[in-house]
Amino acid sequence: MNSTQAQVWSLEQCIDTAQVHNKNLQMSRNNISIGDQKEKEAKAYLLPKVTANADYKYFTNLPYQLMPLSTFNPTAPEGQFKEAQFGVPHNINANLQLSMPLYNPQVYGTIQTTKIASELTELQYKKTEEQIFFEISNLYYNAQIVYNQLAFIESNLLNAERLLKNFQLLKEQFLAKGTDIGIVKLQVGQLTSQKVSIGSKYEQVLNALKFAIGVSIKQNLQIEPNIQYQNANEYSPLSILDIHIIKTQNRLLSSELSTLNNSRFLPSLNLIGMYGTTGFGYDKQPTDFIKFFPIGFAGIQLSYPLFNGTVSQRKINQKKIEIQNNEIRFGLLTEQNNMQVQNAKMQKGVAKKTIETATEQIQLAQTIYEQTIIQQKQGTASLTDVLLAENALREAQQNYLSAVIDYLKADLNLKKLTGNISTTK
């Protein structure tokens, strides 16, 4: 396996590296930054807004207005009008306009909502971090299992090759049949093929681990071969991130509902002002001219919503239903988590007992195999006895690895379900 040529990475080192290089975590951190900018954007609506405006108009036809005829002829009867053109062809306007919200329920509601949304984004980052930790731990455990499986196969292959040499010597002494050698060669060939297959699987698992960590596939990496697990490891139940996320989503929906209610019933108050100049020009002789006159005002603008076609009411109804779904989801997740915790504890307990039994079985099978080899050399055991003992040893080894897999996965799942996955790495 050339493990001596590769750098040995612990599980903690893999996780620490992933926190820096994992692309999903990098995107999640960017989402947190986006949330911060959205919160600042919402607060920016409370700042004054200053706009510069300028326009020029040339009237090919001056606007008309109807004037009472009595304006030009005092004796004219009422109800009669005379059209008149006002203004000059050239009109120039330039001004600065100021607008500043003094009170706006929509803006204040949006600020509160973006704060909660930022909290939700941070929780989602922790959720992504937790999922990456879970994925890396799972891959790391799988790599350890495959590594040990490969070690068992190499040990069994070495035993089979020794057995083959023994039978070849016995055949030279006419104490073994050619079919016996063929059977042992078949055993050696099968183990060799398994070694190649498991070796390829090991490299695939390592590549997946490197990808999850965020390092190059060409990185020379080796996991710790010794599987470490604690037989009596209990975890204090903590509030899981999914519960925190649902609670924060409920606060977010409630804030949005409050904003809709306030914007529906509360007025908005703005400070407004303008300062600029208005220019009038005339380009006909003999009295062509261009004159500018200052213009400016300051005031307060009150806006109160009276009726918007029941749009706000429909949005309020939608938010209320969303809140109901959120509360149902909270209860469902709580019950589901309790059930999964109990199942994981039972699975972990069964796997623990299975590991203890499998360990004893390996020791017993190894002893039987060694004794059978000795008996075979002494001529008191046949090749069939040796192969049966070897198969029993391999089966015990496989049972042990399967039990360890079940234990590690149940333990990892229990950490996640109890909210301890980020605190016990």
GROMACS .gro file of N, CA and C in nm, residues 11-164:
model
  462
   11LEU      N    1  -0.796   1.229   1.178
   11LEU     CA    2  -0.930   1.277   1.148
   11LEU      C    3  -0.943   1.425   1.181
   12GLU      N    4  -0.886   1.468   1.293
   12GLU     CA    5  -0.891   1.609   1.332
   12GLU      C    6  -0.820   1.696   1.230
   13GLN      N    7  -0.708   1.649   1.177
   13GLN     CA    8  -0.636   1.727   1.077
   13GLN      C    9  -0.716   1.738   0.948
   14CYS      N   10  -0.784   1.632   0.911
   14CYS     CA   11  -0.870   1.636   0.791
   14CYS      C   12  -0.981   1.740   0.807
   15ILE      N   13  -1.043   1.742   0.924
   15ILE     CA   14  -1.154   1.835   0.948
   15ILE      C   15  -1.104   1.979   0.951
   16ASP      N   16  -0.990   2.001   1.020
   16ASP     CA   17  -0.934   2.136   1.028
   16ASP      C   18  -0.897   2.189   0.889
   17THR      N   19  -0.843   2.102   0.805
   17THR     CA   20  -0.808   2.142   0.669
   17THR      C   21  -0.933   2.172   0.588
   18ALA      N   22  -1.038   2.092   0.606
   18ALA     CA   23  -1.162   2.114   0.533
   18ALA      C   24  -1.226   2.248   0.569
   19GLN      N   25  -1.212   2.291   0.694
   19GLN     CA   26  -1.270   2.418   0.735
   19GLN      C   27  -1.210   2.536   0.659
   20VAL      N   28  -1.090   2.516   0.605
   20VAL     CA   29  -1.024   2.622   0.528
   20VAL      C   30  -1.045   2.604   0.377
   21HIS      N   31  -1.038   2.479   0.331
   21HIS     CA   32  -1.032   2.455   0.186
   21HIS      C   33  -1.161   2.399   0.126
   22ASN      N   34  -1.254   2.351   0.205
   22ASN     CA   35  -1.376   2.293   0.148
   22ASN      C   36  -1.458   2.400   0.077
   23LYS      N   37  -1.495   2.373  -0.047
   23LYS     CA   38  -1.564   2.473  -0.130
   23LYS      C   39  -1.704   2.505  -0.077
   24ASN      N   40  -1.774   2.405  -0.025
   24ASN     CA   41  -1.908   2.431   0.029
   24ASN      C   42  -1.902   2.524   0.150
   25LEU      N   43  -1.800   2.505   0.235
   25LEU     CA   44  -1.785   2.593   0.350
   25LEU      C   45  -1.746   2.734   0.305
   26GLN      N   46  -1.665   2.744   0.202
   26GLN     CA   47  -1.628   2.876   0.149
   26GLN      C   48  -1.751   2.949   0.098
   27MET      N   49  -1.839   2.878   0.026
   27MET     CA   50  -1.962   2.941  -0.023
   27MET      C   51  -2.053   2.981   0.093
   28SER      N   52  -2.057   2.897   0.197
   28SER     CA   53  -2.140   2.929   0.313
   28SER      C   54  -2.089   3.053   0.385
   29ARG      N   55  -1.956   3.067   0.394
   29ARG     CA   56  -1.900   3.189   0.454
   29ARG      C   57  -1.932   3.311   0.368
   30ASN      N   58  -1.931   3.293   0.236
   30ASN     CA   59  -1.970   3.404   0.148
   30ASN      C   60  -2.117   3.442   0.169
   31ASN      N   61  -2.201   3.341   0.194
   31ASN     CA   62  -2.342   3.370   0.221
   31ASN      C   63  -2.360   3.450   0.350
   32ILE      N   64  -2.274   3.423   0.450
   32ILE     CA   65  -2.278   3.503   0.572
   32ILE      C   66  -2.242   3.648   0.542
   33SER      N   67  -2.140   3.667   0.457
   33SER     CA   68  -2.101   3.803   0.419
   33SER      C   69  -2.213   3.873   0.342
   34ILE      N   70  -2.282   3.798   0.257
   34ILE     CA   71  -2.395   3.855   0.184
   34ILE      C   72  -2.505   3.897   0.281
   35GLY      N   73  -2.531   3.814   0.382
   35GLY     CA   74  -2.630   3.849   0.483
   35GLY      C   75  -2.594   3.975   0.558
   36ASP      N   76  -2.465   3.992   0.591
   36ASP     CA   77  -2.421   4.114   0.658
   36ASP      C   78  -2.444   4.237   0.570
   37GLN      N   79  -2.415   4.221   0.441
   37GLN     CA   80  -2.435   4.333   0.349
   37GLN      C   81  -2.584   4.367   0.333
   38LYS      N   82  -2.669   4.265   0.335
   38LYS     CA   83  -2.813   4.291   0.327
   38LYS      C   84  -2.863   4.366   0.450
   39GLU      N   85  -2.807   4.331   0.567
   39GLU     CA   86  -2.846   4.402   0.690
   39GLU      C   87  -2.802   4.549   0.683
   40LYS      N   88  -2.681   4.572   0.632
   40LYS     CA   89  -2.634   4.710   0.617
   40LYS      C   90  -2.715   4.784   0.511
   41GLU      N   91  -2.756   4.712   0.406
   41GLU     CA   92  -2.839   4.773   0.304
   41GLU      C   93  -2.973   4.819   0.362
   42ALA      N   94  -3.033   4.735   0.448
   42ALA     CA   95  -3.160   4.773   0.509
   42ALA      C   96  -3.144   4.896   0.597
   43LYS      N   97  -3.034   4.903   0.673
   43LYS     CA   98  -3.012   5.021   0.757
   43LYS      C   99  -2.983   5.145   0.674
   44ALA      N  100  -2.927   5.127   0.554
   44ALA     CA  101  -2.894   5.241   0.468
   44ALA      C  102  -3.019   5.316   0.421
   45TYR      N  103  -3.136   5.249   0.424
   45TYR     CA  104  -3.258   5.318   0.383
   45TYR      C  105  -3.298   5.427   0.483
   46LEU      N  106  -3.238   5.427   0.603
   46LEU     CA  107  -3.266   5.533   0.700
   46LEU      C  108  -3.182   5.658   0.676
   47LEU      N  109  -3.081   5.648   0.590
   47LEU     CA  110  -2.994   5.762   0.561
   47LEU      C  111  -3.059   5.854   0.459
   48PRO      N  112  -3.021   5.982   0.460
   48PRO     CA  113  -3.078   6.076   0.360
   48PRO      C  114  -3.039   6.036   0.219
   49LYS      N  115  -3.130   6.059   0.128
   49LYS     CA  116  -3.105   6.034  -0.014
   49LYS      C  117  -3.104   6.169  -0.086
   50VAL      N  118  -2.996   6.199  -0.155
   50VAL     CA  119  -2.982   6.324  -0.228
   50VAL      C  120  -2.971   6.290  -0.376
   51THR      N  121  -3.055   6.358  -0.456
   51THR     CA  122  -3.060   6.333  -0.599
   51THR      C  123  -3.038   6.464  -0.674
   52ALA      N  124  -2.951   6.458  -0.773
   52ALA     CA  125  -2.929   6.574  -0.861
   52ALA      C  126  -3.008   6.553  -0.989
   53ASN      N  127  -3.088   6.654  -1.026
   53ASN     CA  128  -3.171   6.645  -1.146
   53ASN      C  129  -3.145   6.766  -1.236
   54ALA      N  130  -3.146   6.742  -1.363
   54ALA     CA  131  -3.132   6.851  -1.460
   54ALA      C  132  -3.206   6.813  -1.587
   55ASP      N  133  -3.271   6.910  -1.647
   55ASP     CA  134  -3.339   6.883  -1.773
   55ASP      C  135  -3.348   7.011  -1.856
   56TYR      N  136  -3.357   6.991  -1.984
   56TYR     CA  137  -3.373   7.102  -2.079
   56TYR      C  138  -3.487   7.067  -2.173
   57LYS      N  139  -3.575   7.162  -2.194
   57LYS     CA  140  -3.689   7.141  -2.283
   57LYS      C  141  -3.698   7.257  -2.381
   58TYR      N  142  -3.719   7.221  -2.507
   58TYR     CA  143  -3.744   7.322  -2.610
   58TYR      C  144  -3.884   7.297  -2.664
   59PHE      N  145  -3.971   7.395  -2.643
   59PHE     CA  146  -4.110   7.381  -2.684
   59PHE      C  147  -4.125   7.430  -2.828
   60THR      N  148  -4.156   7.336  -2.917
   60THR     CA  149  -4.189   7.379  -3.054
   60THR      C  150  -4.325   7.446  -3.057
   61ASN      N  151  -4.413   7.405  -2.965
   61ASN     CA  152  -4.543   7.471  -2.946
   61ASN      C  153  -4.560   7.496  -2.797
   62LEU      N  154  -4.573   7.619  -2.761
   62LEU     CA  155  -4.589   7.652  -2.620
   62LEU      C  156  -4.724   7.601  -2.570
   63PRO      N  157  -4.729   7.560  -2.445
   63PRO     CA  158  -4.856   7.509  -2.392
   63PRO      C  159  -4.965   7.616  -2.389
   64TYR      N  160  -5.088   7.570  -2.416
   64TYR     CA  161  -5.204   7.659  -2.415
   64TYR      C  162  -5.276   7.650  -2.281
   65GLN      N  163  -5.346   7.759  -2.249
   65GLN     CA  164  -5.433   7.761  -2.134
   65GLN      C  165  -5.553   7.849  -2.168
   66LEU      N  166  -5.670   7.807  -2.123
   66LEU     CA  167  -5.791   7.886  -2.148
   66LEU      C  168  -5.808   7.988  -2.036
   67MET      N  169  -5.821   8.112  -2.076
   67MET     CA  170  -5.839   8.221  -1.980
   67MET      C  171  -5.981   8.277  -1.996
   68PRO      N  172  -6.043   8.316  -1.885
   68PRO     CA  173  -6.175   8.383  -1.898
   68PRO      C  174  -6.163   8.506  -1.988
   69LEU      N  175  -6.259   8.521  -2.074
   69LEU     CA  176  -6.255   8.634  -2.167
   69LEU      C  177  -6.258   8.768  -2.094
   70SER      N  178  -6.314   8.767  -1.974
   70SER     CA  179  -6.321   8.891  -1.896
   70SER      C  180  -6.183   8.938  -1.853
   71THR      N  181  -6.082   8.848  -1.861
   71THR     CA  182  -5.945   8.888  -1.828
   71THR      C  183  -5.896   8.993  -1.926
   72PHE      N  184  -5.935   8.976  -2.053
   72PHE     CA  185  -5.892   9.071  -2.156
   72PHE      C  186  -5.996   9.181  -2.180
   73ASN      N  187  -6.124   9.147  -2.153
   73ASN     CA  188  -6.232   9.245  -2.176
   73ASN      C  189  -6.326   9.240  -2.056
   74PRO      N  190  -6.313   9.334  -1.966
   74PRO     CA  191  -6.396   9.331  -1.844
   74PRO      C  192  -6.545   9.326  -1.869
   75THR      N  193  -6.588   9.370  -1.985
   75THR     CA  194  -6.732   9.372  -2.014
   75THR      C  195  -6.781   9.241  -2.075
   76ALA      N  196  -6.688   9.148  -2.098
   76ALA     CA  197  -6.728   9.022  -2.161
   76ALA      C  198  -6.813   8.941  -2.065
   77PRO      N  199  -6.910   8.869  -2.116
   77PRO     CA  200  -6.997   8.789  -2.029
   77PRO      C  201  -6.923   8.669  -1.971
   78GLU      N  202  -6.974   8.617  -1.859
   78GLU     CA  203  -6.913   8.499  -1.797
   78GLU      C  204  -6.939   8.375  -1.882
   79GLY      N  205  -6.847   8.281  -1.869
   79GLY     CA  206  -6.864   8.155  -1.941
   79GLY      C  207  -6.797   8.154  -2.076
   80GLN      N  208  -6.732   8.264  -2.112
   80GLN     CA  209  -6.659   8.269  -2.238
   80GLN      C  210  -6.509   8.275  -2.208
   81PHE      N  211  -6.430   8.202  -2.292
   81PHE     CA  212  -6.287   8.189  -2.266
   81PHE      C  213  -6.209   8.222  -2.392
   82LYS      N  214  -6.084   8.253  -2.368
   82LYS     CA  215  -5.992   8.284  -2.477
   82LYS      C  216  -5.864   8.205  -2.454
   83GLU      N  217  -5.817   8.133  -2.559
   83GLU     CA  218  -5.694   8.056  -2.544
   83GLU      C  219  -5.575   8.152  -2.540
   84ALA      N  220  -5.476   8.110  -2.465
   84ALA     CA  221  -5.354   8.191  -2.453
   84ALA      C  222  -5.236   8.098  -2.433
   85GLN      N  223  -5.121   8.132  -2.497
   85GLN     CA  224  -4.998   8.055  -2.482
   85GLN      C  225  -4.911   8.121  -2.374
   86PHE      N  226  -4.852   8.034  -2.289
   86PHE     CA  227  -4.769   8.084  -2.180
   86PHE      C  228  -4.628   8.029  -2.193
   87GLY      N  229  -4.533   8.102  -2.139
   87GLY     CA  230  -4.397   8.056  -2.132
   87GLY      C  231  -4.313   8.096  -2.250
   88VAL      N  232  -4.191   8.046  -2.248
   88VAL     CA  233  -4.093   8.072  -2.354
   88VAL      C  234  -4.045   7.938  -2.407
   89PRO      N  235  -3.984   7.933  -2.525
   89PRO     CA  236  -3.946   7.805  -2.584
   89PRO      C  237  -3.842   7.728  -2.504
   90HIS      N  238  -3.748   7.797  -2.445
   90HIS     CA  239  -3.637   7.730  -2.377
   90HIS      C  240  -3.662   7.724  -2.227
   91ASN      N  241  -3.661   7.600  -2.171
   91ASN     CA  242  -3.680   7.581  -2.028
   91ASN      C  243  -3.567   7.493  -1.974
   92ILE      N  244  -3.501   7.544  -1.871
   92ILE     CA  245  -3.388   7.471  -1.810
   92ILE      C  246  -3.415   7.457  -1.660
   93ASN      N  247  -3.399   7.333  -1.609
   93ASN     CA  248  -3.418   7.308  -1.466
   93ASN      C  249  -3.299   7.229  -1.412
   94ALA      N  250  -3.250   7.271  -1.297
   94ALA     CA  251  -3.144   7.199  -1.227
   94ALA      C  252  -3.169   7.213  -1.078
   95ASN      N  253  -3.170   7.099  -1.006
   95ASN     CA  254  -3.200   7.106  -0.864
   95ASN      C  255  -3.143   6.986  -0.791
   96LEU      N  256  -3.134   6.999  -0.660
   96LEU     CA  257  -3.097   6.892  -0.570
   96LEU      C  258  -3.219   6.858  -0.485
   97GLN      N  259  -3.252   6.729  -0.479
   97GLN     CA  260  -3.368   6.687  -0.400
   97GLN      C  261  -3.321   6.601  -0.283
   98LEU      N  262  -3.378   6.625  -0.167
   98LEU     CA  263  -3.344   6.553  -0.045
   98LEU      C  264  -3.466   6.476   0.003
   99SER      N  265  -3.443   6.350   0.043
   99SER     CA  266  -3.550   6.269   0.100
   99SER      C  267  -3.490   6.186   0.213
  100MET      N  268  -3.554   6.193   0.330
  100MET     CA  269  -3.504   6.118   0.446
  100MET      C  270  -3.622   6.066   0.526
  101PRO      N  271  -3.628   5.933   0.547
  101PRO     CA  272  -3.740   5.879   0.625
  101PRO      C  273  -3.725   5.912   0.773
  102LEU      N  274  -3.828   5.972   0.830
  102LEU     CA  275  -3.831   5.996   0.973
  102LEU      C  276  -3.890   5.876   1.046
  103TYR      N  277  -3.993   5.818   0.986
  103TYR     CA  278  -4.049   5.695   1.039
  103TYR      C  279  -4.110   5.617   0.924
  104ASN      N  280  -4.062   5.492   0.910
  104ASN     CA  281  -4.113   5.407   0.804
  104ASN      C  282  -4.122   5.265   0.858
  105PRO      N  283  -4.241   5.214   0.886
  105PRO     CA  284  -4.255   5.079   0.943
  105PRO      C  285  -4.198   4.970   0.853
  106GLN      N  286  -4.203   4.993   0.722
  106GLN     CA  287  -4.148   4.893   0.629
  106GLN      C  288  -3.997   4.882   0.646
  107VAL      N  289  -3.929   4.996   0.660
  107VAL     CA  290  -3.783   4.995   0.673
  107VAL      C  291  -3.741   4.932   0.805
  108TYR      N  292  -3.805   4.974   0.915
  108TYR     CA  293  -3.768   4.919   1.045
  108TYR      C  294  -3.797   4.769   1.052
  109GLY      N  295  -3.906   4.726   0.991
  109GLY     CA  296  -3.937   4.583   0.987
  109GLY      C  297  -3.835   4.506   0.905
  110THR      N  298  -3.790   4.566   0.794
  110THR     CA  299  -3.690   4.501   0.710
  110THR      C  300  -3.557   4.486   0.783
  111ILE      N  301  -3.520   4.589   0.861
  111ILE     CA  302  -3.396   4.581   0.939
  111ILE      C  303  -3.401   4.465   1.037
  112GLN      N  304  -3.512   4.453   1.108
  112GLN     CA  305  -3.527   4.344   1.204
  112GLN      C  306  -3.526   4.208   1.134
  113THR      N  307  -3.590   4.202   1.018
  113THR     CA  308  -3.595   4.076   0.943
  113THR      C  309  -3.457   4.035   0.894
  114THR      N  310  -3.379   4.132   0.844
  114THR     CA  311  -3.245   4.098   0.793
  114THR      C  312  -3.152   4.054   0.906
  115LYS      N  313  -3.172   4.107   1.028
  115LYS     CA  314  -3.092   4.061   1.142
  115LYS      C  315  -3.118   3.912   1.169
  116ILE      N  316  -3.246   3.877   1.169
  116ILE     CA  317  -3.281   3.736   1.193
  116ILE      C  318  -3.233   3.650   1.077
  117ALA      N  319  -3.243   3.703   0.954
  117ALA     CA  320  -3.195   3.628   0.838
  117ALA      C  321  -3.045   3.604   0.846
  118SER      N  322  -2.970   3.700   0.900
  118SER     CA  323  -2.826   3.681   0.919
  118SER      C  324  -2.799   3.570   1.020
  119GLU      N  325  -2.878   3.567   1.128
  119GLU     CA  326  -2.864   3.458   1.226
  119GLU      C  327  -2.892   3.323   1.160
  120LEU      N  328  -2.994   3.321   1.075
  120LEU     CA  329  -3.030   3.196   1.007
  120LEU      C  330  -2.918   3.152   0.913
  121THR      N  331  -2.854   3.247   0.845
  121THR     CA  332  -2.743   3.214   0.755
  121THR      C  333  -2.626   3.155   0.833
  122GLU      N  334  -2.598   3.210   0.951
  122GLU     CA  335  -2.490   3.157   1.034
  122GLU      C  336  -2.523   3.014   1.082
  123LEU      N  337  -2.649   2.990   1.116
  123LEU     CA  338  -2.689   2.855   1.156
  123LEU      C  339  -2.676   2.758   1.039
  124GLN      N  340  -2.711   2.805   0.919
  124GLN     CA  341  -2.699   2.720   0.802
  124GLN      C  342  -2.553   2.689   0.771
  125TYR      N  343  -2.464   2.787   0.802
  125TYR     CA  344  -2.321   2.760   0.787
  125TYR      C  345  -2.277   2.650   0.883
  126LYS      N  346  -2.323   2.661   1.009
  126LYS     CA  347  -2.289   2.557   1.106
  126LYS      C  348  -2.345   2.422   1.064
  127LYS      N  349  -2.465   2.424   1.002
  127LYS     CA  350  -2.525   2.300   0.954
  127LYS      C  351  -2.440   2.240   0.842
  128THR      N  352  -2.393   2.325   0.751
  128THR     CA  353  -2.305   2.278   0.645
  128THR      C  354  -2.174   2.224   0.702
  129GLU      N  355  -2.121   2.296   0.802
  129GLU     CA  356  -1.998   2.253   0.868
  129GLU      C  357  -2.018   2.117   0.935
  130GLU      N  358  -2.132   2.100   1.000
  130GLU     CA  359  -2.164   1.973   1.064
  130GLU      C  360  -2.175   1.861   0.962
  131GLN      N  361  -2.239   1.890   0.849
  131GLN     CA  362  -2.256   1.789   0.744
  131GLN      C  363  -2.120   1.750   0.683
  132ILE      N  364  -2.032   1.851   0.665
  132ILE     CA  365  -1.898   1.822   0.612
  132ILE      C  366  -1.821   1.735   0.711
  133PHE      N  367  -1.834   1.768   0.841
  133PHE     CA  368  -1.767   1.687   0.944
  133PHE      C  369  -1.819   1.543   0.939
  134PHE      N  370  -1.950   1.529   0.927
  134PHE     CA  371  -2.011   1.395   0.922
  134PHE      C  372  -1.960   1.319   0.799
  135GLU      N  373  -1.956   1.386   0.685
  135GLU     CA  374  -1.912   1.322   0.561
  135GLU      C  375  -1.765   1.281   0.568
  136ILE      N  376  -1.680   1.371   0.619
  136ILE     CA  377  -1.538   1.340   0.628
  136ILE      C  378  -1.514   1.226   0.728
  137SER      N  379  -1.583   1.230   0.841
  137SER     CA  380  -1.568   1.123   0.941
  137SER      C  381  -1.610   0.989   0.882
  138ASN      N  382  -1.721   0.990   0.809
  138ASN     CA  383  -1.769   0.867   0.747
  138ASN      C  384  -1.667   0.812   0.647
  139LEU      N  385  -1.613   0.902   0.564
  139LEU     CA  386  -1.513   0.859   0.465
  139LEU      C  387  -1.386   0.811   0.534
  140TYR      N  388  -1.348   0.880   0.641
  140TYR     CA  389  -1.226   0.841   0.713
  140TYR      C  390  -1.242   0.703   0.775
  141TYR      N  391  -1.359   0.679   0.835
  141TYR     CA  392  -1.384   0.546   0.892
  141TYR      C  393  -1.387   0.439   0.784
  142ASN      N  394  -1.448   0.472   0.670
  142ASN     CA  395  -1.452   0.376   0.559
  142ASN      C  396  -1.311   0.344   0.511
  143ALA      N  397  -1.226   0.447   0.504
  143ALA     CA  398  -1.088   0.425   0.461
  143ALA      C  399  -1.014   0.335   0.561
  144GLN      N  400  -1.038   0.357   0.691
  144GLN     CA  401  -0.975   0.271   0.791
  144GLN      C  402  -1.022   0.127   0.779
  145ILE      N  403  -1.152   0.110   0.757
  145ILE     CA  404  -1.207  -0.025   0.743
  145ILE      C  405  -1.147  -0.096   0.621
  146VAL      N  406  -1.144  -0.026   0.507
  146VAL     CA  407  -1.090  -0.086   0.385
  146VAL      C  408  -0.941  -0.116   0.402
  147TYR      N  409  -0.871  -0.024   0.469
  147TYR     CA  410  -0.728  -0.046   0.496
  147TYR      C  411  -0.708  -0.175   0.576
  148ASN      N  412  -0.786  -0.192   0.682
  148ASN     CA  413  -0.772  -0.313   0.763
  148ASN      C  414  -0.820  -0.436   0.689
  149GLN      N  415  -0.921  -0.420   0.604
  149GLN     CA  416  -0.965  -0.532   0.522
  149GLN      C  417  -0.854  -0.575   0.428
  150LEU      N  418  -0.784  -0.477   0.372
  150LEU     CA  419  -0.672  -0.507   0.285
  150LEU      C  420  -0.558  -0.574   0.362
  151ALA      N  421  -0.538  -0.530   0.486
  151ALA     CA  422  -0.433  -0.591   0.569
  151ALA      C  423  -0.467  -0.738   0.598
  152PHE      N  424  -0.594  -0.766   0.624
  152PHE     CA  425  -0.636  -0.904   0.647
  152PHE      C  426  -0.612  -0.990   0.522
  153ILE      N  427  -0.646  -0.932   0.406
  153ILE     CA  428  -0.630  -1.007   0.281
  153ILE      C  429  -0.482  -1.035   0.255
  154GLU      N  430  -0.396  -0.935   0.281
  154GLU     CA  431  -0.252  -0.957   0.262
  154GLU      C  432  -0.199  -1.065   0.356
  155SER      N  433  -0.250  -1.065   0.480
  155SER     CA  434  -0.209  -1.169   0.575
  155SER      C  435  -0.257  -1.306   0.529
  156ASN      N  436  -0.381  -1.312   0.483
  156ASN     CA  437  -0.435  -1.440   0.434
  156ASN      C  438  -0.362  -1.486   0.308
  157LEU      N  439  -0.326  -1.389   0.223
  157LEU     CA  440  -0.252  -1.424   0.100
  157LEU      C  441  -0.115  -1.480   0.135
  158LEU      N  442  -0.051  -1.420   0.235
  158LEU     CA  443   0.079  -1.471   0.278
  158LEU      C  444   0.067  -1.614   0.331
  159ASN      N  445  -0.039  -1.639   0.407
  159ASN     CA  446  -0.063  -1.774   0.458
  159ASN      C  447  -0.086  -1.873   0.344
  160ALA      N  448  -0.164  -1.829   0.243
  160ALA     CA  449  -0.194  -1.917   0.130
  160ALA      C  450  -0.069  -1.947   0.049
  161GLU      N  451   0.018  -1.847   0.033
  161GLU     CA  452   0.142  -1.869  -0.042
  161GLU      C  453   0.233  -1.966   0.032
  162ARG      N  454   0.237  -1.954   0.164
  162ARG     CA  455   0.317  -2.049   0.243
  162ARG      C  456   0.259  -2.190   0.230
  163LEU      N  457   0.125  -2.198   0.232
  163LEU     CA  458   0.061  -2.329   0.218
  163LEU      C  459   0.092  -2.390   0.082
  164LEU      N  460   0.093  -2.304  -0.020
  164LEU     CA  461   0.124  -2.352  -0.156
  164LEU      C  462   0.266  -2.408  -0.162
   0.00000   0.00000   0.00000
